[in-house]
Amino acid sequence: MTRTPGSLQGSYDPESVEARWYPIWERSGAFKPETNPDGEPFAIVIPPPNVTGVLHIGHALDHSIQDAVIRRKRMQGYATLWLPGTDHAGIATQMVVERELADEGLTRHELGRDRFVEQVWTWKSRSGGAITQQMRALGDSCDWSRERFTLDEGLSAAVREVFVSLYERGLIYRGHRIINWSPGLMTAISDIEVEYEEVTGQMVRITYPFSDGDPEAREGITVATTRAETMLGDTGVAVHPEDERYRHLIGRTVRLPLMGRDIPIVSDAAVDPGFGTGAVKVTPAHDPLDFEIGNRTGLEPIQVIGEDGRMTTAAGVFAGLDRFEARERVVEALRGGGYLEGIDEFVHTVGHCSRSGVSIEPLLSRQWFVKVDDLIGPAVEVVRSGLSRFVPTRWEKNYFHWMENLQDWCISRQLWWGHRIPAWYCDQDGAVLVARERPDGCDRCGNRSLRPEDDVLDTWFSSALWPFSTLGWPEDSPDLQRFYPTDVLVTGYDIIYFWVARMLKMGMEFVEEVPFREIVIHGLVRASDGRKMSKSLNNNVDPMEMIELYGADALRLSLLQAASPGQDVPFDVQWVDAARRFGNKLWNATKFALIHIEPGSVPQTGGYPENPGPIDCWVLGRLGEVGSRVDSLLDDHRLADAYSLLYSFVWSEVFDWYLEMAKPVLAEGGPEAASTRRTLGVVLRDILKYFHPAIPFLTEELFNHLVGDELLITSPWPDLPHHRAPGGISTLQELVSSLRRLRSAHGIPARHKLHVILHDPDGVSSDWWNPQLGALVGAAAVTAPHPPEDPGYLRLEAGAVEAFVPFEGLIDVEAERERLRLRIERARGDLEQVERKLSNQAFRLRAPAEIVEREEARAADAARLLATLDSQLQDLGS
RNA sequence: GGGCGCUUAGCUCAGGGGAAGAGCGCUUCCUUGACGCGGAAGAGGUCACAGGUUCAAAUCCUGUAGCGCCCACCA
């Protein structure tokens, strides 16, 4: 089913390469852990994207990292599971379907709950698969046979089990509290779904006159507020008990303007005497702090703003007005009544619904809550003790900081799409029944017509169970046993609070083991100017468009190279383009190799030459060094560093040097050429292996040409024998570079052969240098026992080798002198610097020996260079 | 009000106590039989600023300035 290997035709075309391999991988079973039954398990569960969603650039980053990790582990012989799935995303999905209904002129209420939910399922089956198709285009090697959806039967059972048992443990309760109400969505939302924005508003000061003193005195107490309309629901005024200005007023009553209600002045320590006027109007129904003060001092809440954001009948003449309209009208009315002391501009933060953007209304409401205090302890402890490790660790600080000041989590939502809360009400005796299955009747009065709870759970409730619910919990399934705790979680820092913390809490509470051993945090992908990508700025980058233009491989590599752990990545097409060009380079290098080696003849593993020639030995040695460095970087999840290192090694060493040095060897034929052909094959093969996790499609394609029938995706990770680079290589490279510089500086044309006399007292050079010098710089060298005595030669140094080039008629002598003077100046500077360092006694005493040695060597080098340059200058004649 | 980052080449960013790095851009040369989606040679940086620790600081510490992000019930 794989393609017959052959030589490569044409040029690199990502689209055709990428179309081919995904189905082959999937059919081969490589994505499933069963492909390697004896392997040690290694598991990642995907952060489930919304079913409504399409792949955005953030997913592309998140998935590139996960896929790179999982692919490498697979090649290293683990039984890897990358478990995919999607989230039902309550609000988001419901909104999409509601909008569709609106186009037909319908509302969900007209449709009714059951038909509406049915409609959402239909919608889900129709377009919910879009994102999973896009994941395939990206190359995500997940096990689709284990795909999960948060509303699946199994996951729903997990949700019910967790809800009921938390309720039984007293960790879930139903309470009447101030919650964040989104008038836009008509539902409660949790604290962390509120986004705070700084706005400039008005702080109005209002005087409430005393109603219990001399009516003629026209005295009162002045309060300040930014939400004037809430004064209609005031049931008291609070001051700090120690506040000298107001202490004597505690217990008196004032008449609430516009409403004519008498309300008491109370004292409460929560009041900040330094803020505003030091006296707070208390609206228990519309402010969390006021609600608490009200509870402590016995002030009743009066709800004046309704769930739709309009004033209620309790607001008197303002009833029916929109809350913002009411704010203006109330201020006007207060001004008219002479109650208004003044208006100041005031900058403060206002909460907005992260979904609908509407300003949040704190509302007194009966909702379900999770008491988080008891769950935090173990979730903090496992991170502190390192059982679950954040990468990079600095995110732990943020995690702890956040865990310290957590409020109870409001989990009920007034939506239809989601997990219905497993509670039933008996309307006869007011009993609340919470159960895994619908109870037959009220356990107290026997009433058989129980009313089910209408509310559904916050989407994040089911997400919190994801690492174990997807593996079969509450059943003690084989997958749960084998893959839990999962090994790595890869996610952005933006959902540490929403999601990661809650998974840790729930995992510890219900499975009593950490959900994942490592938490790899990446940043957000930003626009190239560093700003957030958003629809309103119209600076969104569509990953699918990138894939079309540059290929998934290029997109992945560019994201991986740019993503430093935990750091935001500004996205720029130039990176993707550079990555594509790298792909092109790989393609062409393989094409070159296939001219010289039989397609399909490279062994899948091993096959390193027994007696490698000098350049082969060098490249194998370098590959080994770089490879082990790359391995340790990858182990530390420093993917950006690993792939950047590989990228520059492959391009600037293997392709720019080794391939060029291989050409003359291959041309000559003989046993040397055989070794080089072999080396060329295995080195390319190993490079493909190292790059496979980042650029899976192209590497698979090229591997297929080199190796034949075996799939790269399940080939073993490279394991190189140690090779020691022969000393001559770096000297040769230095010499070549010097000669190239000479050519370049003086415009010596390529066709002009350079004749070089080598003086090589240590015998560093050898026979194989000559063809190399010929191919790489167009130079021919002869070795002489002594440096030439007559003038007219330019001396170059490469390590212990001196090279003499006759310059008569070749170079611009004046220009060369100028160049030398400049270099001499620089060399002097260097020498002085090193000598200064070496003459420092403290340095000699304190610095480690190897550093001192290195500095000494440096000084010697600098001195020799200076001498060389000086003599060069003399050779040119002054 | 707390916390966490960032400031390095023209641009976008890596690096993180012992000789300043990448990609893109820029200059010059090269129609080399893998690749012009390429090659070679270059120019370009007091690593934000000020102190400190150290034999040695872009790197560690303290402070300052600017810019981001997160958290918080200042009405």
XYZ file of N, CA and C in Angstrom, chain A residues 294-392:
297
model
N -25.649 42.905 54.061
C -27.066 42.716 54.331
C -27.306 41.503 55.213
N -26.600 40.420 54.894
C -26.736 39.208 55.697
C -26.335 39.456 57.146
N -25.244 40.202 57.329
C -24.725 40.423 58.678
C -25.598 41.386 59.466
N -26.214 42.330 58.757
C -26.919 43.377 59.484
C -28.429 43.292 59.336
N -28.887 42.239 58.625
C -30.321 42.029 58.515
C -31.029 42.945 57.529
N -30.333 43.368 56.504
C -30.988 44.181 55.479
C -31.527 43.270 54.387
N -32.797 43.450 54.029
C -33.423 42.588 53.033
C -33.016 42.997 51.622
N -32.843 42.021 50.732
C -32.580 42.379 49.338
C -33.878 42.748 48.610
N -33.787 43.756 47.772
C -34.915 44.074 46.886
C -34.383 44.079 45.463
N -34.929 43.175 44.647
C -34.399 43.071 43.295
C -35.048 44.106 42.386
N -34.238 45.043 41.903
C -34.787 46.088 41.032
C -34.374 45.910 39.573
N -33.404 45.023 39.334
C -33.008 44.741 37.955
C -33.331 43.282 37.670
N -33.976 43.034 36.536
C -34.394 41.675 36.213
C -33.351 40.936 35.407
N -33.667 39.679 35.134
C -32.715 38.836 34.413
C -32.463 39.323 32.994
N -33.419 40.077 32.466
C -33.254 40.573 31.102
C -32.528 41.911 31.073
N -32.062 42.370 32.249
C -31.331 43.622 32.273
C -32.252 44.842 32.310
N -33.552 44.585 32.509
C -34.487 45.718 32.615
C -34.951 45.869 34.053
N -35.396 47.087 34.387
C -35.812 47.350 35.759
C -37.104 46.600 36.068
N -37.202 46.088 37.268
C -38.387 45.328 37.667
C -39.453 46.278 38.215
N -40.601 45.706 38.523
C -41.681 46.535 39.075
C -41.282 47.143 40.413
N -40.330 46.489 41.099
C -39.863 47.034 42.368
C -39.147 48.361 42.176
N -38.839 48.699 40.924
C -38.125 49.940 40.657
C -39.092 51.112 40.475
N -40.354 50.885 40.803
C -41.323 51.967 40.763
C -41.496 52.528 39.364
N -41.400 53.845 39.255
C -41.664 54.479 37.960
C -40.626 54.110 36.916
N -39.516 53.559 37.357
C -38.475 53.207 36.394
C -38.669 51.803 35.816
N -39.663 51.112 36.271
C -39.895 49.734 35.845
C -39.937 49.641 34.326
N -39.306 48.608 33.819
C -39.348 48.359 32.379
C -38.210 49.002 31.608
N -37.526 49.964 32.238
C -36.428 50.603 31.534
C -35.209 49.699 31.486
N -34.444 49.843 30.439
C -33.146 49.180 30.374
C -32.261 49.747 31.490
N -31.377 48.891 32.027
C -30.621 49.330 33.209
C -29.752 50.569 32.958
N -29.238 50.703 31.745
C -28.369 51.856 31.483
C -29.183 53.129 31.291
N -30.320 52.943 30.649
C -31.261 54.053 30.503
C -31.720 54.505 31.891
N -32.027 53.509 32.725
C -32.499 53.808 34.076
C -31.444 54.593 34.857
N -30.167 54.238 34.609
C -29.095 54.923 35.331
C -29.172 56.438 35.071
N -29.315 56.783 33.796
C -29.387 58.210 33.451
C -30.623 58.877 34.039
N -31.741 58.166 33.922
C -33.004 58.753 34.405
C -32.991 58.939 35.902
N -32.378 57.985 36.620
C -32.300 58.090 38.076
C -31.454 59.306 38.450
N -30.326 59.473 37.752
C -29.460 60.613 38.043
C -30.225 61.916 37.805
N -30.969 61.962 36.706
C -31.773 63.153 36.419
C -32.772 63.434 37.534
N -33.449 62.369 37.935
C -34.468 62.514 38.969
C -33.855 62.976 40.286
N -32.645 62.439 40.581
C -31.983 62.834 41.821
C -31.588 64.306 41.750
N -31.134 64.693 40.563
C -30.760 66.101 40.389
C -31.985 66.990 40.607
N -33.085 66.561 40.000
C -34.320 67.324 40.129
C -34.769 67.445 41.575
N -34.554 66.386 42.348
C -35.000 66.394 43.743
C -33.995 67.050 44.674
N -32.889 67.508 44.128
C -31.890 68.178 44.958
C -31.050 67.224 45.776
N -30.993 65.962 45.393
C -30.241 64.987 46.170
C -28.811 64.815 45.644
N -28.589 65.311 44.448
C -27.319 65.055 43.802
C -26.246 66.010 44.309
N -25.192 65.444 44.898
C -24.117 66.278 45.424
C -23.121 66.636 44.329
N -22.924 65.707 43.416
C -21.944 65.961 42.368
C -21.643 64.692 41.599
N -20.960 64.895 40.475
C -20.579 63.759 39.634
C -19.093 63.871 39.331
N -18.348 62.817 39.574
C -16.928 62.818 39.250
C -16.661 61.761 38.204
N -15.684 62.060 37.369
C -15.234 61.019 36.456
C -14.497 59.978 37.273
N -14.661 58.722 36.905
C -14.077 57.685 37.724
C -13.684 56.497 36.846
N -12.419 56.105 36.983
C -11.954 54.969 36.203
C -12.059 53.710 37.063
N -12.778 52.752 36.599
C -12.890 51.504 37.358
C -13.038 50.325 36.409
N -12.998 49.144 36.975
C -13.133 47.969 36.126
C -14.552 47.446 36.171
N -15.041 47.080 35.016
C -16.397 46.564 34.914
C -16.335 45.174 34.298
N -17.083 44.254 34.889
C -17.081 42.886 34.383
C -17.955 42.734 33.158
N -17.412 42.003 32.184
C -18.196 41.698 30.995
C -18.246 40.195 30.796
N -19.315 39.754 30.194
C -19.467 38.343 29.888
C -18.491 37.981 28.777
N -17.639 36.961 29.045
C -16.598 36.647 28.079
C -17.190 36.103 26.778
N -18.402 35.684 26.801
C -19.046 35.105 25.637
C -19.833 36.146 24.841
N -20.736 36.854 25.553
C -21.614 37.772 24.822
C -21.123 39.210 24.863
N -20.154 39.477 25.729
C -19.602 40.821 25.787
C -20.455 41.808 26.566
N -21.632 41.344 26.993
C -22.545 42.222 27.718
C -22.027 42.434 29.137
N -22.286 43.610 29.660
C -21.871 43.924 31.015
C -22.611 43.028 32.021
N -21.827 42.458 32.931
C -22.367 41.501 33.903
C -23.281 42.189 34.908
N -24.360 41.531 35.248
C -25.215 42.055 36.304
C -25.117 41.121 37.506
N -24.581 41.606 38.624
C -24.583 40.755 39.811
C -26.036 40.614 40.265
N -26.450 39.389 40.430
C -27.859 39.149 40.724
C -27.966 38.121 41.821
N -28.970 38.299 42.662
C -29.214 37.323 43.710
C -30.002 36.185 43.086
N -29.463 34.982 43.193
C -30.112 33.912 42.469
C -29.832 32.574 43.138
N -30.743 31.616 42.919
C -30.546 30.294 43.495
C -29.820 29.438 42.467
N -28.622 28.985 42.794
C -27.812 28.232 41.849
C -27.098 27.090 42.566
N -26.481 26.210 41.771
C -25.693 25.114 42.332
C -24.224 25.524 42.374
N -23.565 25.147 43.475
C -22.165 25.531 43.642
C -21.298 24.338 44.046
N -20.050 24.377 43.631
C -19.081 23.424 44.169
C -18.263 24.143 45.218
N -18.201 23.525 46.375
C -17.409 24.089 47.455
C -15.957 23.682 47.177
N -15.156 24.627 46.770
C -13.837 24.239 46.278
C -12.780 24.084 47.372
N -13.018 24.686 48.525
C -11.997 24.671 49.587
C -11.412 23.287 49.842
N -12.291 22.285 49.963
C -11.826 20.952 50.324
C -11.100 20.260 49.186
N -11.305 20.735 47.966
C -10.693 20.068 46.820
C -9.301 20.627 46.520
N -9.062 21.843 47.001
C -7.818 22.521 46.646
C -6.584 21.834 47.216
N -6.676 21.434 48.486
C -5.513 20.895 49.197
C -4.691 19.906 48.401
N -5.281 18.760 48.027
C -4.510 17.758 47.280
C -4.018 18.282 45.937
N -4.823 19.111 45.283
C -4.440 19.626 43.964
C -3.230 20.540 44.061
N -3.101 21.239 45.180
C -1.928 22.076 45.385
C -0.741 21.206 45.767
N -1.017 20.245 46.632
C 0.041 19.402 47.169
C 0.774 18.620 46.075
N 0.038 18.064 45.134
C 0.699 17.252 44.106
C 1.620 18.085 43.214
N 1.281 19.336 43.060
C 2.161 20.198 42.260
C 3.370 20.599 43.096
N 3.106 20.917 44.355
C 4.196 21.300 45.232
C 5.223 20.169 45.382
N 4.741 18.939 45.444
C 5.650 17.816 45.664
C 6.227 17.278 44.354
N 5.782 17.826 43.223
C 6.385 17.428 41.962
C 5.755 16.201 41.313
N 4.661 15.705 41.869
C 3.983 14.569 41.234
C 3.388 15.014 39.898
N 3.012 16.272 39.863
C 2.563 16.875 38.618
C 3.413 18.123 38.434
N 4.133 18.160 37.322
C 5.136 19.198 37.153
C 4.747 20.155 36.044
N 4.790 21.445 36.317
C 4.560 22.423 35.262
C 5.860 22.654 34.494
N 5.746 22.737 33.176
C 6.894 23.087 32.335
C 6.489 24.302 31.511
N 7.141 25.452 31.631
C 8.200 25.742 32.582
C 7.650 25.954 33.998
